[in-house]
Coordinates of C-alpha atoms and ligand atoms in Angstrom, one line a residue:
M1 CA 96.4 73.7 30.9
S2 CA 98.4 71.5 28.7
L3 CA 99.4 68.0 29.7
I4 CA 102.6 66.1 28.8
V5 CA 103.3 62.4 29.3
Q6 CA 107.1 61.8 29.7
K7 CA 108.3 58.2 29.5
F8 CA 111.7 57.1 30.8
G9 CA 113.1 53.8 29.7
G10 CA 115.4 51.5 31.7
T11 CA 118.7 53.2 30.8
S12 CA 117.2 56.6 31.6
V13 CA 116.6 55.6 35.2
A14 CA 119.5 53.1 35.5
D15 CA 121.0 54.8 38.6
T16 CA 120.2 57.4 41.2
E17 CA 121.9 60.2 39.3
K18 CA 119.8 59.4 36.2
I19 CA 116.7 59.2 38.3
R20 CA 117.4 62.7 39.5
A21 CA 118.0 63.9 35.9
A22 CA 114.7 62.4 34.9
A23 CA 113.0 64.1 37.8
R24 CA 114.5 67.5 36.8
K25 CA 113.2 67.1 33.3
A26 CA 109.7 66.6 34.6
I27 CA 110.0 69.6 37.0
R28 CA 111.2 71.8 34.1
A29 CA 108.1 70.8 32.1
Q30 CA 105.9 71.6 35.1
R31 CA 107.6 75.0 35.6
D32 CA 106.9 75.7 31.9
G33 CA 103.3 75.4 32.7
H34 CA 102.4 71.8 31.9
Q35 CA 100.8 69.1 33.9
V36 CA 103.1 66.2 33.9
V37 CA 102.6 62.4 34.0
M38 CA 105.8 60.4 34.1
V39 CA 105.8 56.7 33.0
V40 CA 108.8 54.9 34.2
S41 CA 110.4 51.5 33.3
A42 CA 112.4 49.2 35.6
M43 CA 116.0 50.4 36.4
G44 CA 118.6 49.4 33.9
K45 CA 118.6 45.7 33.3
N46 CA 116.4 44.9 36.3
T47 CA 113.8 43.1 34.2
D48 CA 116.4 40.8 32.7
I49 CA 117.8 40.1 36.2
L50 CA 114.4 39.1 37.5
L51 CA 113.9 36.8 34.5
E52 CA 117.2 35.1 35.3
L53 CA 116.3 34.7 38.9
A54 CA 113.1 32.9 37.9
E55 CA 115.0 30.7 35.5
Q56 CA 117.3 29.6 38.3
I57 CA 114.3 28.6 40.4
C58 CA 112.5 26.6 37.7
D59 CA 112.3 25.8 34.0
N60 CA 108.7 26.7 33.4
P61 CA 107.6 29.3 36.0
P62 CA 103.8 29.8 36.3
A63 CA 102.9 32.8 34.0
R64 CA 101.0 34.5 36.9
E65 CA 104.0 34.4 39.2
M66 CA 106.2 35.7 36.4
D67 CA 104.1 38.8 36.0
M68 CA 104.0 39.2 39.8
L69 CA 107.8 39.1 39.8
L70 CA 108.5 41.3 36.7
S71 CA 106.1 44.1 37.8
T72 CA 108.3 44.7 40.9
G73 CA 111.0 46.3 38.7
E74 CA 108.7 49.2 37.8
Q75 CA 107.4 49.5 41.3
V76 CA 111.0 50.2 42.6
S77 CA 111.6 52.9 40.0
V78 CA 108.4 54.8 40.4
A79 CA 108.9 55.1 44.2
L80 CA 112.5 56.3 43.7
V81 CA 111.5 58.8 41.1
A82 CA 108.7 60.2 43.3
M83 CA 111.3 60.5 46.1
A84 CA 113.7 62.4 43.9
L85 CA 110.9 64.7 42.9
H86 CA 110.1 65.4 46.5
D87 CA 113.7 66.0 47.3
L88 CA 113.9 68.5 44.5
G89 CA 110.9 70.3 46.0
A90 CA 108.1 69.1 43.7
K91 CA 104.8 67.5 44.8
A92 CA 104.6 63.9 43.4
V93 CA 102.7 60.7 43.8
S94 CA 103.8 57.3 42.4
L95 CA 101.1 54.8 41.3
T96 CA 101.2 51.2 40.2
G97 CA 99.4 49.9 37.2
G98 CA 96.5 48.8 39.4
Q99 CA 96.4 52.2 41.0
I100 CA 96.1 54.0 37.7
G101 CA 93.2 51.7 36.9
M102 CA 95.0 50.0 34.0
K103 CA 92.6 47.1 33.3
T104 CA 93.9 44.4 31.0
D105 CA 92.8 41.0 29.9
N106 CA 94.3 38.0 31.7
S107 CA 96.9 36.9 29.2
Y108 CA 99.9 37.0 31.4
S109 CA 103.1 38.4 29.8
K110 CA 101.2 39.7 26.8
A111 CA 98.2 41.4 28.4
R112 CA 96.2 43.8 26.3
I113 CA 94.8 47.0 27.8
Q114 CA 91.1 47.1 28.1
S115 CA 90.4 50.4 29.9
I116 CA 92.1 53.0 32.0
S117 CA 90.3 55.1 34.6
T118 CA 91.7 58.6 34.5
N119 CA 89.9 60.1 37.7
R120 CA 92.7 59.5 40.1
I121 CA 95.4 60.8 37.9
E122 CA 93.4 63.9 37.0
G123 CA 92.6 64.6 40.6
L124 CA 96.3 64.3 41.6
L125 CA 97.4 66.5 38.6
N126 CA 94.8 69.2 39.6
E127 CA 96.3 69.3 43.1
G128 CA 99.6 70.2 41.5
N129 CA 101.3 66.8 41.7
I130 CA 103.6 65.2 39.1
V131 CA 102.1 61.7 38.7
V132 CA 104.7 58.9 38.4
A133 CA 103.0 55.8 36.8
A134 CA 104.6 52.4 36.6
G135 CA 105.0 51.3 33.0
F136 CA 104.4 47.8 31.6
Q137 CA 101.9 46.6 34.2
G138 CA 98.2 46.4 34.7
I139 CA 95.6 44.3 36.6
D140 CA 92.9 41.9 35.3
D141 CA 89.3 41.6 36.4
D142 CA 90.4 39.5 39.4
L143 CA 93.0 42.0 40.4
N144 CA 95.9 39.7 39.3
I145 CA 98.9 41.7 38.2
T146 CA 99.6 41.4 34.5
T147 CA 102.4 42.7 32.2
L148 CA 102.1 44.0 28.7
G149 CA 105.2 42.3 27.2
R150 CA 108.8 43.3 26.9
G151 CA 109.2 47.0 26.1
G152 CA 105.6 47.5 27.2
S153 CA 106.2 50.8 29.1
D154 CA 106.0 52.6 25.7
T155 CA 102.5 51.3 25.4
T156 CA 101.6 52.4 28.9
A157 CA 102.8 55.9 28.1
V158 CA 101.0 56.3 24.8
A159 CA 97.8 54.7 26.1
L160 CA 97.9 57.2 29.0
A161 CA 98.5 60.1 26.6
A162 CA 95.6 58.9 24.5
V163 CA 93.0 58.6 27.3
L164 CA 94.2 61.8 29.1
G165 CA 94.1 63.7 25.8
A166 CA 97.7 64.8 26.4
D167 CA 99.2 67.4 24.1
A168 CA 102.4 65.4 23.8
C169 CA 103.9 62.1 24.6
E170 CA 107.7 62.2 25.0
I171 CA 109.7 59.0 25.0
Y172 CA 113.1 59.5 26.6
T173 CA 115.5 56.8 25.8
D174 CA 119.2 56.1 25.1
V175 CA 119.2 57.1 21.4
D176 CA 118.3 60.6 20.2
G177 CA 115.5 59.5 18.0
V178 CA 114.3 56.9 15.5
Y179 CA 116.9 55.9 12.9
T180 CA 116.6 54.4 9.4
T181 CA 117.9 51.2 11.2
D182 CA 119.2 50.4 14.6
P183 CA 122.3 52.7 15.0
R184 CA 123.9 50.2 17.2
L185 CA 123.9 47.7 14.3
L186 CA 124.8 50.1 11.6
A187 CA 126.9 53.2 12.1
E188 CA 125.6 54.7 8.8
A189 CA 122.0 54.8 10.1
R190 CA 120.4 58.2 9.8
R191 CA 118.1 59.9 12.4
L192 CA 114.7 60.7 10.9
D193 CA 113.1 63.9 11.7
V194 CA 109.6 62.5 11.1
I195 CA 108.3 59.0 10.6
S196 CA 104.7 57.9 9.9
Y197 CA 102.7 55.7 12.3
D198 CA 102.3 53.1 9.6
E199 CA 106.0 52.8 8.9
M200 CA 106.9 52.9 12.6
L201 CA 104.3 50.3 13.4
E202 CA 105.7 48.0 10.8
L203 CA 109.4 48.6 11.7
A204 CA 108.7 48.1 15.4
S205 CA 106.9 44.8 14.6
L206 CA 109.8 43.7 12.4
G207 CA 112.5 44.4 15.0
A208 CA 113.1 48.1 15.5
G209 CA 113.1 47.8 19.3
V210 CA 113.1 51.5 19.9
M211 CA 109.3 51.5 20.3
H212 CA 107.0 48.8 21.5
S213 CA 104.8 48.2 18.4
R214 CA 101.6 48.2 20.3
S215 CA 102.3 51.7 21.5
I216 CA 102.1 52.8 17.8
E217 CA 98.7 51.2 17.4
F218 CA 97.4 53.5 20.2
A219 CA 99.1 56.5 18.7
K220 CA 97.6 55.9 15.3
K221 CA 94.1 55.1 16.6
F222 CA 94.0 58.2 18.9
G223 CA 96.2 60.5 16.8
V224 CA 98.8 60.9 19.6
P225 CA 102.0 62.6 18.3
I226 CA 105.0 60.8 19.8
H227 CA 108.3 62.6 20.3
V228 CA 111.3 60.2 20.7
R229 CA 114.3 61.8 22.2
S230 CA 117.5 61.3 24.2
S231 CA 117.5 61.4 28.0
F232 CA 121.1 62.5 27.9
S233 CA 121.1 65.4 25.3
D234 CA 118.8 68.1 24.2
S235 CA 118.9 67.1 20.5
E236 CA 115.7 67.3 18.4
G237 CA 114.6 63.7 18.3
T238 CA 112.0 62.2 16.0
M239 CA 108.3 62.9 15.7
I240 CA 106.1 59.9 15.0
V241 CA 102.9 61.3 13.4
A242 CA 100.5 60.6 10.5
E243 CA 102.8 62.0 7.9
S244 CA 105.9 60.5 6.3
E245 CA 109.3 62.1 5.8
S246 CA 109.1 61.8 2.0
E247 CA 106.3 61.4 -0.5
T248 CA 108.6 59.6 -3.0
Q249 CA 111.3 57.6 -1.2
P250 CA 110.3 53.9 -1.7
V251 CA 111.9 52.8 1.6
S252 CA 112.1 54.7 4.8
G253 CA 113.7 52.2 7.1
A254 CA 115.2 48.7 7.5
A255 CA 114.9 46.3 10.4
M256 CA 116.2 43.0 11.5
T257 CA 115.0 40.4 13.9
P258 CA 118.2 38.3 14.6
D259 CA 116.5 35.5 16.4
E260 CA 113.8 33.9 14.3
A261 CA 112.9 30.3 13.7
R262 CA 111.4 28.7 10.7
V263 CA 108.9 25.9 11.1
T264 CA 107.7 23.7 8.3
V265 CA 104.8 21.3 8.6
L266 CA 105.3 18.6 6.1
G267 CA 102.7 16.8 4.0
V268 CA 99.6 18.8 5.0
P269 CA 96.5 17.4 3.1
D270 CA 95.8 20.1 0.5
V271 CA 92.1 20.7 1.5
P272 CA 90.5 23.7 3.0
G273 CA 90.6 23.9 6.8
K274 CA 94.0 22.1 7.4
S275 CA 96.1 25.3 7.7
R276 CA 93.4 26.8 9.9
Q277 CA 93.8 24.0 12.4
I278 CA 97.5 24.5 12.6
F279 CA 97.4 28.3 12.9
A280 CA 94.6 28.2 15.4
A281 CA 96.6 26.1 17.7
I282 CA 99.5 28.6 17.6
A283 CA 97.3 31.7 17.8
D284 CA 95.6 30.3 20.9
R285 CA 99.0 30.6 22.6
K286 CA 99.1 34.3 21.4
I287 CA 102.2 33.7 19.3
A288 CA 102.5 36.0 16.2
V289 CA 103.2 33.9 13.1
D290 CA 104.9 35.7 10.2
M291 CA 106.0 34.9 6.7
V292 CA 103.4 32.2 6.1
V293 CA 104.1 30.2 2.9
Q294 CA 102.1 27.3 1.7
N295 CA 103.7 25.5 -1.2
V296 CA 101.2 24.8 -3.9
G297 CA 100.8 21.1 -3.3
T298 CA 102.2 18.2 -5.1
K299 CA 100.3 14.8 -4.9
G300 CA 97.5 16.5 -2.9
H301 CA 99.8 17.5 -0.1
A302 CA 101.4 20.9 0.8
D303 CA 104.2 22.0 3.0
V304 CA 103.3 24.9 5.2
S305 CA 106.2 27.1 6.4
F306 CA 106.1 30.1 8.7
T307 CA 108.4 32.0 11.1
V308 CA 108.0 32.7 14.8
P309 CA 110.3 34.5 17.2
R310 CA 113.0 32.0 18.3
N311 CA 112.0 32.2 22.0
E312 CA 108.5 31.0 21.0
L313 CA 109.8 28.0 19.0
K314 CA 109.3 25.4 21.8
T315 CA 105.8 26.5 22.5
T316 CA 105.0 26.6 18.7
I317 CA 106.3 23.1 18.2
R318 CA 104.2 21.9 21.1
A319 CA 101.2 23.6 19.6
V320 CA 101.7 22.1 16.2
E321 CA 102.3 18.6 17.7
S322 CA 99.0 18.9 19.6
V323 CA 97.1 19.0 16.2
I324 CA 99.4 17.1 13.9
D325 CA 97.4 13.9 13.9
A326 CA 94.1 15.6 13.6
V327 CA 95.5 17.5 10.6
G328 CA 96.9 14.4 9.1
A329 CA 100.3 16.0 8.4
E330 CA 103.5 14.0 8.0
G331 CA 105.9 15.8 10.3
I332 CA 107.6 19.0 11.4
T333 CA 111.0 20.4 10.6
H334 CA 112.5 23.6 11.9
D335 CA 115.6 25.9 11.6
D336 CA 116.5 28.1 14.5
Q337 CA 119.5 29.7 12.9
V338 CA 117.7 32.3 10.8
S339 CA 117.1 36.0 10.9
K340 CA 114.5 38.2 9.2
V341 CA 115.6 41.3 7.3
S342 CA 112.9 43.7 6.1
V343 CA 112.5 47.0 4.4
V344 CA 109.5 49.3 5.1
G345 CA 108.2 52.3 3.2
R346 CA 104.8 53.8 2.5
N347 CA 105.6 54.7 -1.0
M348 CA 106.8 51.3 -2.2
A349 CA 103.4 50.2 -3.4
K350 CA 103.4 52.9 -6.0
Q351 CA 106.8 51.9 -7.5
T352 CA 108.1 49.0 -9.5
S353 CA 111.4 47.3 -8.9
V354 CA 111.6 47.9 -5.1
A355 CA 111.7 44.1 -4.5
S356 CA 114.3 43.4 -7.2
R357 CA 116.5 46.1 -5.9
M358 CA 116.4 44.5 -2.5
F359 CA 117.1 41.1 -3.9
R360 CA 120.0 42.3 -6.0
A361 CA 121.6 44.0 -3.0
L362 CA 121.3 40.7 -1.1
A363 CA 122.7 38.8 -4.0
E364 CA 125.7 41.1 -4.3
A365 CA 126.4 40.7 -0.6
G366 CA 126.4 36.9 -1.2
V367 CA 123.3 36.4 1.0
N368 CA 121.1 33.5 0.3
I369 CA 117.3 34.3 0.7
Q370 CA 115.4 31.4 2.1
M371 CA 111.9 32.9 2.2
I372 CA 110.3 36.0 1.0
T373 CA 106.9 37.7 1.7
T374 CA 105.7 41.1 0.7
S375 CA 102.9 43.3 1.7
E376 CA 101.9 46.8 0.6
I377 CA 104.5 48.6 2.7
K378 CA 107.1 46.0 3.5
I379 CA 109.3 43.3 2.1
S380 CA 110.6 40.6 4.4
T381 CA 113.3 38.1 3.7
L382 CA 114.5 35.2 5.8
V383 CA 118.3 34.7 5.7
P384 CA 120.9 32.5 7.5
K385 CA 121.6 34.1 10.9
S386 CA 125.3 34.4 10.1
E387 CA 124.5 36.6 7.0
A388 CA 122.0 38.8 8.7
G389 CA 124.4 41.7 9.5
A390 CA 125.7 41.8 6.0
A391 CA 122.1 41.6 4.6
L392 CA 121.0 44.6 6.7
R393 CA 124.0 46.7 5.6
A394 CA 123.4 45.8 2.0
V395 CA 119.8 46.8 1.9
H396 CA 120.4 50.0 3.8
E397 CA 123.0 50.9 1.3
A398 CA 120.9 49.9 -1.8
F399 CA 118.1 52.3 -0.8
A400 CA 120.6 55.0 0.2
L401 CA 119.0 55.3 3.6
H402 CA 121.9 57.2 5.0
K403 CA 121.0 60.1 2.7
T404 CA 118.2 62.6 3.4
P405 CA 115.7 62.3 0.6
S406 CA 115.5 65.4 -1.7
D407 CA 111.9 66.0 -0.8
A408 CA 112.3 65.4 2.9
Q409 CA 109.9 67.4 5.1
S410 CA 110.9 68.4 8.5
W411 CA 108.5 68.3 11.5
H412 CA 108.6 72.0 11.5
Q413 CA 107.2 72.2 7.9
I414 CA 104.6 69.5 8.5
K415 CA 103.3 71.4 11.6
A416 CA 103.1 74.7 9.7
E417 CA 101.2 72.9 6.9
R418 CA 98.9 71.2 9.3
G419 CA 97.8 74.5 10.7
K420 CA 96.1 75.2 7.4
K421 CA 94.4 71.8 7.1
A422 CA 91.8 70.2 9.3
D423 CA 93.4 68.3 12.1
V424 CA 94.5 64.7 11.4
D425 CA 91.6 62.4 11.6
A426 CA 91.9 60.2 14.7
L427 CA 89.8 57.0 14.9
V428 CA 89.1 57.5 18.5
S429 CA 85.6 58.7 18.4
R430 CA 84.6 55.4 16.9
L431 CA 86.2 53.2 19.5
R432 CA 84.6 51.9 22.6
D433 CA 86.3 53.0 25.9
D434 CA 86.2 49.5 27.4
A435 CA 88.1 47.9 24.5
L436 CA 91.0 50.3 24.0
E437 CA 93.4 47.7 22.6
S438 CA 90.9 45.5 20.9
L439 CA 91.2 44.7 17.2
T440 CA 90.4 47.7 14.9
L441 CA 89.6 46.9 11.3
T442 CA 89.1 49.6 8.8
G443 CA 88.0 47.6 5.8
I444 CA 87.5 44.3 4.0
S445 CA 87.9 44.4 0.3
V446 CA 88.6 42.3 -2.8
T447 CA 90.9 42.9 -5.8
E448 CA 89.7 41.1 -8.8
N449 CA 91.3 40.2 -12.1
Q450 CA 94.5 38.8 -10.6
A451 CA 96.6 36.0 -11.8
R452 CA 99.3 33.9 -10.1
V453 CA 102.5 32.5 -11.5
T454 CA 104.5 29.8 -9.6
L455 CA 108.0 28.6 -10.3
Y456 CA 108.9 25.2 -8.8
G457 CA 112.4 23.9 -7.9
V458 CA 114.0 27.3 -7.6
P459 CA 117.7 26.7 -6.8
D460 CA 118.7 27.5 -3.3
R461 CA 121.6 30.0 -4.0
P462 CA 122.2 33.7 -3.9
G463 CA 121.1 35.8 -6.9
I464 CA 118.2 33.8 -8.2
A465 CA 115.4 36.0 -6.8
A466 CA 117.2 39.1 -8.0
D467 CA 117.6 37.7 -11.6
M468 CA 113.9 36.6 -11.7
F469 CA 112.4 39.8 -10.6
E470 CA 114.7 42.0 -12.7
T471 CA 113.8 39.9 -15.7
I472 CA 110.1 40.3 -14.9
G473 CA 110.5 44.0 -14.3
K474 CA 112.3 44.5 -17.6
A475 CA 109.4 42.8 -19.4
G476 CA 107.2 45.7 -18.0
I477 CA 105.2 43.5 -15.7
F478 CA 104.0 44.9 -12.4
V479 CA 104.2 42.3 -9.6
D480 CA 102.0 42.7 -6.5
M481 CA 102.5 39.9 -3.9
I482 CA 105.7 37.8 -3.8
V483 CA 106.0 34.7 -1.7
Q484 CA 109.0 32.4 -1.7
G485 CA 108.8 29.3 0.4
Y486 CA 111.0 26.7 1.7
D487 CA 110.6 23.3 -0.1
G488 CA 111.3 20.4 2.2
E489 CA 112.4 18.0 -0.5
D490 CA 115.7 18.9 -2.0
G491 CA 116.6 22.3 -0.5
S492 CA 115.0 24.1 -3.4
T493 CA 112.2 26.6 -3.0
S494 CA 109.2 27.7 -4.9
V495 CA 108.3 31.2 -5.7
S496 CA 104.8 32.5 -6.4
F497 CA 103.8 36.0 -7.4
T498 CA 100.6 37.8 -8.5
V499 CA 100.1 40.0 -11.5
D500 CA 97.3 41.7 -13.2
A501 CA 95.2 39.1 -15.1
D502 CA 96.0 40.9 -18.4
D503 CA 99.7 40.3 -17.8
L504 CA 99.4 36.5 -17.2
E505 CA 100.4 35.3 -20.7
K506 CA 103.4 37.6 -20.8
S507 CA 104.4 36.7 -17.3
L508 CA 104.2 33.0 -18.1
D509 CA 106.4 33.5 -21.1
V510 CA 109.0 35.2 -19.0
A511 CA 108.6 32.6 -16.2
L512 CA 109.3 29.8 -18.7
K513 CA 112.5 31.5 -19.9
I514 CA 113.6 31.9 -16.2
R515 CA 112.8 28.2 -15.6
D516 CA 115.0 27.2 -18.6
K517 CA 117.8 29.6 -17.7
H518 CA 118.1 28.3 -14.1
G519 CA 117.1 24.7 -14.6
M520 CA 114.0 25.0 -12.5
R521 CA 111.5 22.1 -12.3
D522 CA 108.4 23.9 -13.6
A523 CA 106.6 27.1 -14.1
Q524 CA 102.8 27.3 -14.0
G525 CA 100.2 30.0 -14.0
G526 CA 96.8 30.3 -12.5
S527 CA 94.1 32.6 -13.7
N528 CA 90.8 33.8 -12.3
I529 CA 92.1 34.5 -8.9
A530 CA 91.3 37.4 -6.5
K531 CA 93.0 39.0 -3.5
V532 CA 91.0 39.4 -0.4
T533 CA 92.4 42.1 2.0
V534 CA 91.5 42.8 5.6
S535 CA 92.9 46.2 6.6
G536 CA 93.3 47.6 10.1
I537 CA 95.7 48.4 12.8
G538 CA 98.0 45.9 14.6
L539 CA 96.8 42.9 12.6
R540 CA 99.9 40.7 13.2
S541 CA 100.0 41.2 16.9
H542 CA 96.3 40.4 17.1
T543 CA 97.1 36.8 16.4
H544 CA 93.6 35.6 15.8
V545 CA 93.0 37.7 12.6
A546 CA 94.8 35.3 10.3
T547 CA 93.2 32.4 12.0
M548 CA 89.7 33.9 11.6
L549 CA 90.5 34.6 8.0
F550 CA 91.5 30.9 7.4
Q551 CA 88.5 29.8 9.4
Q552 CA 86.0 31.8 7.4
L553 CA 87.4 30.9 4.1
S554 CA 87.7 27.2 4.9
A555 CA 84.1 27.2 6.2
A556 CA 83.1 28.4 2.8
N557 CA 85.2 25.7 1.2
I558 CA 87.7 28.2 -0.2
N559 CA 91.4 27.2 -0.5
V560 CA 93.9 29.9 0.3
E561 CA 96.6 29.9 -2.4
M562 CA 98.9 32.6 -1.0
I563 CA 98.8 34.7 2.2
S564 CA 100.7 37.7 3.4
T565 CA 100.5 39.5 6.7
S566 CA 101.6 42.9 8.0
E567 CA 100.5 45.1 10.8
L568 CA 98.2 46.9 8.4
Q569 CA 96.8 44.2 6.2
V570 CA 96.3 40.5 5.8
N571 CA 96.0 39.4 2.2
A572 CA 94.8 36.0 0.9
V573 CA 94.8 34.9 -2.7
I574 CA 91.8 32.7 -3.5
D575 CA 89.6 31.5 -6.4
A576 CA 87.9 34.6 -7.9
N577 CA 84.6 32.7 -8.3
K578 CA 84.4 32.3 -4.5
A579 CA 85.5 35.8 -3.6
E580 CA 82.1 37.3 -3.0
K581 CA 81.1 34.5 -0.8
G582 CA 84.4 34.7 1.1
I583 CA 84.1 38.5 1.7
E584 CA 80.5 38.0 2.9
G585 CA 81.6 35.5 5.5
L586 CA 84.5 37.7 6.6
R587 CA 82.3 40.8 7.0
Q588 CA 80.1 38.8 9.3
A589 CA 82.9 37.3 11.3
F590 CA 84.6 40.6 11.8
A591 CA 81.5 42.7 12.3
D592 CA 82.4 43.6 15.9
S593 CA 85.8 44.9 15.0
L594 CA 85.0 46.8 11.8
L595 CA 84.8 50.6 12.2
Ligands
LIG601 P1 114.3 52.0 26.6 O1 114.8 51.2 27.7 O2 114.5 53.5 26.7 O3 112.9 51.7 26.3 P2 115.1 50.4 24.3 O4 116.4 49.7 24.6 O5 113.9 49.7 24.5 O6 115.2 51.7 25.3 O7 115.1 51.1 22.9 C1 116.2 51.9 22.5 C2 117.2 51.1 21.6 O8 116.5 50.7 20.4 C3 118.4 51.8 21.1 O9 119.4 51.7 22.0 C4 118.7 51.1 19.8 O10 119.8 50.2 19.9 C5 117.4 50.3 19.5 N1 116.9 50.5 18.1 C6 116.5 49.5 17.3 N2 116.1 50.0 16.2 C7 116.2 51.3 16.2 C8 115.9 52.4 15.3 N3 115.4 52.2 14.1 N4 116.2 53.7 15.7 C9 116.7 53.9 17.0 N5 117.0 52.9 17.8 C10 116.8 51.7 17.5
LIG602 N1 110.8 46.8 32.1 C1 110.2 46.2 31.0 C2 111.2 45.6 30.0 O1 112.4 45.6 30.3 C3 109.3 47.2 30.2 C4 110.0 48.3 29.6 O2 111.1 48.7 29.9 O3 109.3 48.9 28.7 O4 110.8 45.0 29.0
LIG603 MG1 112.0 50.1 25.2

């Protein structure tokens, strides 16, 4: 018999009428011959209301009590949904996270799933019940209640679908699918028929709140197809699967995180190991750092900038302050009025000029880019918060995301095609069952024969990045990584990029022309560098990956010149002579996580 997991988000169970409607959907699926597991979120804005209550009681509530409190929201809704099912004549049993055997680690408010015992659910299903499981919550080894993080019911649903071997995982929500960007922010956004795990993972992590990014890690590892659809209409929705909508379109979606903060640690001694100390202190608090930029040092000191979600700023500053003396840094600055605007696409690595197109679009919208980082499937920019809406609109327009690509494949076509091929390869058989959400690495590799070019004193005004990368593109130079960093001194920034070693001379010529044209301070090249890449799933949310990378490289006395992180890869640019040694250390350090 086939099994379906149906997840209902907060708006889909916001009142008793909606709860009945959700119950009817489950009953319909059961009548169609499926076993049904429902995963339910807290009603409406209940989680927010609980958070506000806690805030009224104290400034800094104990994390354990916070999870105890927040988990009650889901407990209310599962009971009501089960009652509605009974009332409609179905057999149903509601279960809390603990009762479905959802074992997690003990990091309150960000707990990671370790294992799920399926016996009880399977027994109940076999007796003809609809099982109604509470989303978002689990228990640790000492039976403390934990929660998975905001939006975590998606992860409960996909994880259950994975371990139960469900045929489908349906996510019922208040939009009728995944769009090229949040349709509430941009009316032109287009619903996608299909989006790949990789793109969805990256978009979710960069702000597309429609799916909890960790749910996509599960889906990818276990090959679970996810169907995102509306609770309130019967429209088709979006399939999240291994395949992409288009094989050619460089960008599939755009996302914004409105509430980011930039932190700069000033005057960090430019010797191996210093960045590691800073990032370890932050990672210990399970805060995901993004857009890490280390300005190539002057006078033996470097400024290290990075972004964190704004609601983590206080904790981040405390973490940095706890190590600042040991690091020997001079101080910290921050800006909490910034937003991150990103584009994501699986095909962008194969194409030139994607970055300059994005920068040109931002320049034309008058948006000043403060920081840039790129990775193989995404480009992120940090912009002033007041310009973020215009920035999102501009990039959506520049990549014509409102238009269906000419080679777009529908889910229907992909499914027909799949029938002829072997099934999509899931990684599941190689994962341990007691470490469901642990770090999964698929490879550690090195790209040799790279060179770096850095421009110093890049003026802080719109249009400079666009002009630079258009000029470089016109010279026929293929740029790989781009990193633009905030420069504490005079508001200017520095921009580094990597190219093929053979292109270094040509790139430097172009860089010097750009320097003269825009009155920049200097342009310098560095040859004999290599890029070390750690690939896997969910690398940004596993906050210790970047720390371990820094740790290993600094232990081997290797300085990291540039770094970029995404959910799929962490890249570090280092001295090529030391690459072999670096890779060796990394393979040993990550041995447990490498498939
Ligand atoms: P639920 O409570 O059902 O989990 P969420 O509020 O978490 O619902 O997620 C649905 C919301 O996600 C939509 O209302 C929409 O505003 C937002 N969203 C953000 N990015 C996207 C996107 N790319 N496609 C669709 N919705 C998006
Ligand atoms: N109720 C939780 C939240 O609001 C979990 C969820 O809805 O996914 O974040
Ligand atoms: Mg959600």
